C-alpha angles and dihedrals in degrees: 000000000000138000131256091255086071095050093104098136084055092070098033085054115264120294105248108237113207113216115199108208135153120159089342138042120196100187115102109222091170098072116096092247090060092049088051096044092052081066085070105021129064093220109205113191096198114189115231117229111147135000088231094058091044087055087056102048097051106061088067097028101104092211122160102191133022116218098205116209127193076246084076093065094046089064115023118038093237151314104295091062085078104022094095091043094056110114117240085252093077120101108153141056117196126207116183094193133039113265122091109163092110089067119045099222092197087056100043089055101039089044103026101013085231119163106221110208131182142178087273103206099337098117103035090101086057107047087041087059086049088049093046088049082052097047096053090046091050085055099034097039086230091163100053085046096053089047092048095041094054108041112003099052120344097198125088094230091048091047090057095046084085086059110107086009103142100203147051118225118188113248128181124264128283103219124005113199118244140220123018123337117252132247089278115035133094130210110249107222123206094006099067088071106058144323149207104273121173118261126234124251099297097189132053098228112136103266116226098201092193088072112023104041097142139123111221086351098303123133120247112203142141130267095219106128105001131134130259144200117201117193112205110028101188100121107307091055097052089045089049088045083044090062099042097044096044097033113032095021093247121182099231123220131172148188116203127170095225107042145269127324117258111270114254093025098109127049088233128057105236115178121239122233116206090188148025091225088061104134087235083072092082089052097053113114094193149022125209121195122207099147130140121245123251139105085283090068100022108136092342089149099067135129093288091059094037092063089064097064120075111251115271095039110150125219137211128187128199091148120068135329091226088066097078125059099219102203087062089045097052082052094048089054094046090048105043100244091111108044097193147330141215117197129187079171142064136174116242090024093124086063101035098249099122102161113260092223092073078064098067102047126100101181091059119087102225119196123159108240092287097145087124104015098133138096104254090057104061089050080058104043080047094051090049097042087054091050090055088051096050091036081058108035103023109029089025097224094133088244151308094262108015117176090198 
């Protein structure tokens, strides 16, 4: 991976890396550049337990980098209940995702002098075919036909027979865990005793199914040759834009802070919107949401921004959950201003506290942050967080994907 010449930290005694681990663990050491960089870093794969005993442990710890995990979150709230117990030793904080609105990486250099890193544009392929798989969902309606198929009526003539059904009626729920809830679940009150499910065809009226294909009155389509708005174009967004451009004809919109892309930059023509009051706003099918979390994008999806889009305009978010006011969006759905959804995000997830509305819902496609949630991935996010730690310690660059 690199010459002797550029061993300095050998001779200067091996950084400390800090690994932050519970249950799970989402570094590959098995991979060959692990095995190399050992050579230079002392890895320490510390086992969270309590934020209190990780708060103990830093101060001593001699660390000079600090390798964050999803894990973190699952035992201490968040990145300032250990920033003032991090020894002076430490230089370099390591995200092995994309994200970063948990740390404030101005902060972190001009108080810590700490150098923030992530895995720069290395996932966007993964979480755009997530949002692809959403976005058809949202159309097709995938998510309320497996469900039906499966435990409301398994056969395929029993399963059409919603189709130009008007209403929703509660019934009770099809499985109920059982036995005490893991670590990380949390009971779902209110929701784990029934829910709002689609009616058949009440009535025996001949069906045209060229004007009245929808389920609880809600419309089925393609999404072939729609238009789009995607919200957050860094380089999610223009991979999303890429697949439905190239592969459902899309026509491609989009909304970004700083400014259009460059012309000629992408291999697809997607048209630049300087403002969300932008008239083409009441043509857009659908909105897709890869935005990053923060104050700048909290609850940016509320009723305000809902009214400029025309009623029955579907949403998909592979951003943040923070992006979206849920109350207006549990109105929009009861209204009909918004069709349909599909969500890989939710506000409150990293406590637990989803809320139990999103359960009830058949007309929302659920799935639980999974945009990278595969093996590959995490051999990826592991060979380019070593390379931010060799571009830093060992080449003395500062790092491949620095946010600072």
């Amino acid at each position: 991976m690199f010459t002797e010449s550029h061993g300095v930290c050998q001779k200067q005694g091996k950084p400390k890396v800090l690994i932050l681990n519970s249950k799970v663990t989402e570094v590959a050491t098995h991979i060959d550049e692990w095995e190399q960089l050992s050579e230079y870093f002392d890895f320490v794969l510390y086992e969270l337990t309590t934020t209190a005993a990780l708060q103990e442990y830093l101060p001593t710890s001699g660390i000079s980098a600090l390798w964050i995990s999803a894990e973190f979150f699952n035992v201490v709230n968040g990145l300032n209940d250990i920033l003032d117990y991090l020894p002076p030793s430490m230089k370099l904080l390591l995200i092995p995702w994309v994200g970063y609105e948990f740390s404030d990486p101005k902060m972190l250099r001009e108080k810590y002098d700490i150098t923030v890193c992530n895995i720069g544009p290395n996932s966007a392929a993964n979480a755009a075919e997530l949002a692809v798989h959403l976005s058809v969902s949202c159309f097709r309606l995938t998510s309320f036909w497996e469900h039906c198929f499966r435990f409301m009526a398994p056969s395929i003539r029993g399963a059409r027979e919603f189709v130009g059904g008007t209403e929703c009626e509660v019934v009770p729920p099809i499985a109920v865990s059982e036995g005490p809830l893991g670590d990380n679940e949390v009971e779902l009150k209110g929701c784990s005793t029934s829910y709002m499910f689609p009616k058949r065809k009440q009535d025996q009226k001949r069906l045209n199914l060229s004007k009245e294909c929808v389920i609880a009155n809600k419309q089925m389509d393609s999404l072939f040759g729609k238009r789009v708005l995607i919200l957050g174009f860094g380089s999610i967004g223009q991979a999303i834009g890429k697949r439905l451009s190239l592969g459902f004809e899309m026509e491609i919109f989009y909304h970004k802070r700083s400014g259009p892309v460059k012309d000629g930059t992408l291999p697809y023509s997607p048209t630049y919107l300087a403002s969300l009051d932008h008239e083409t706003c009441s043509e857009i099918d659908l909105i897709i949401l890869a935005l990053p979390g923060g104050p700048g994008t909290e609850n940016m999806v509320n009723e305000e921004f809902l009214s400029k889009f025309k009623d029955g305009v579907r949403i998909v978010n592979v951003g943040r959950g923070s992006c979206i006011d849920e109350d207006a969006f549990f109105k929009g759905l009861d209204s009909g201003k918004i069709a349909s959804a599909g969500l890989d995000v939710y506000k409150g997830e990293n406590s637990n506290q989803i809320d139990k509305r999103f359960f009830q819902r058949w007309d929302v496609t659920l799935l639980p942050h999974i945009g990278t949630m595969f093996g590959s991935y995490y051999v990826t996010a592991t060979r380019i967080t070593l390379k931010n730690l060799e571009s830093f310690f060992i080449k003395g660059e500062g790092g491949i994907y620095p946010l600072n």
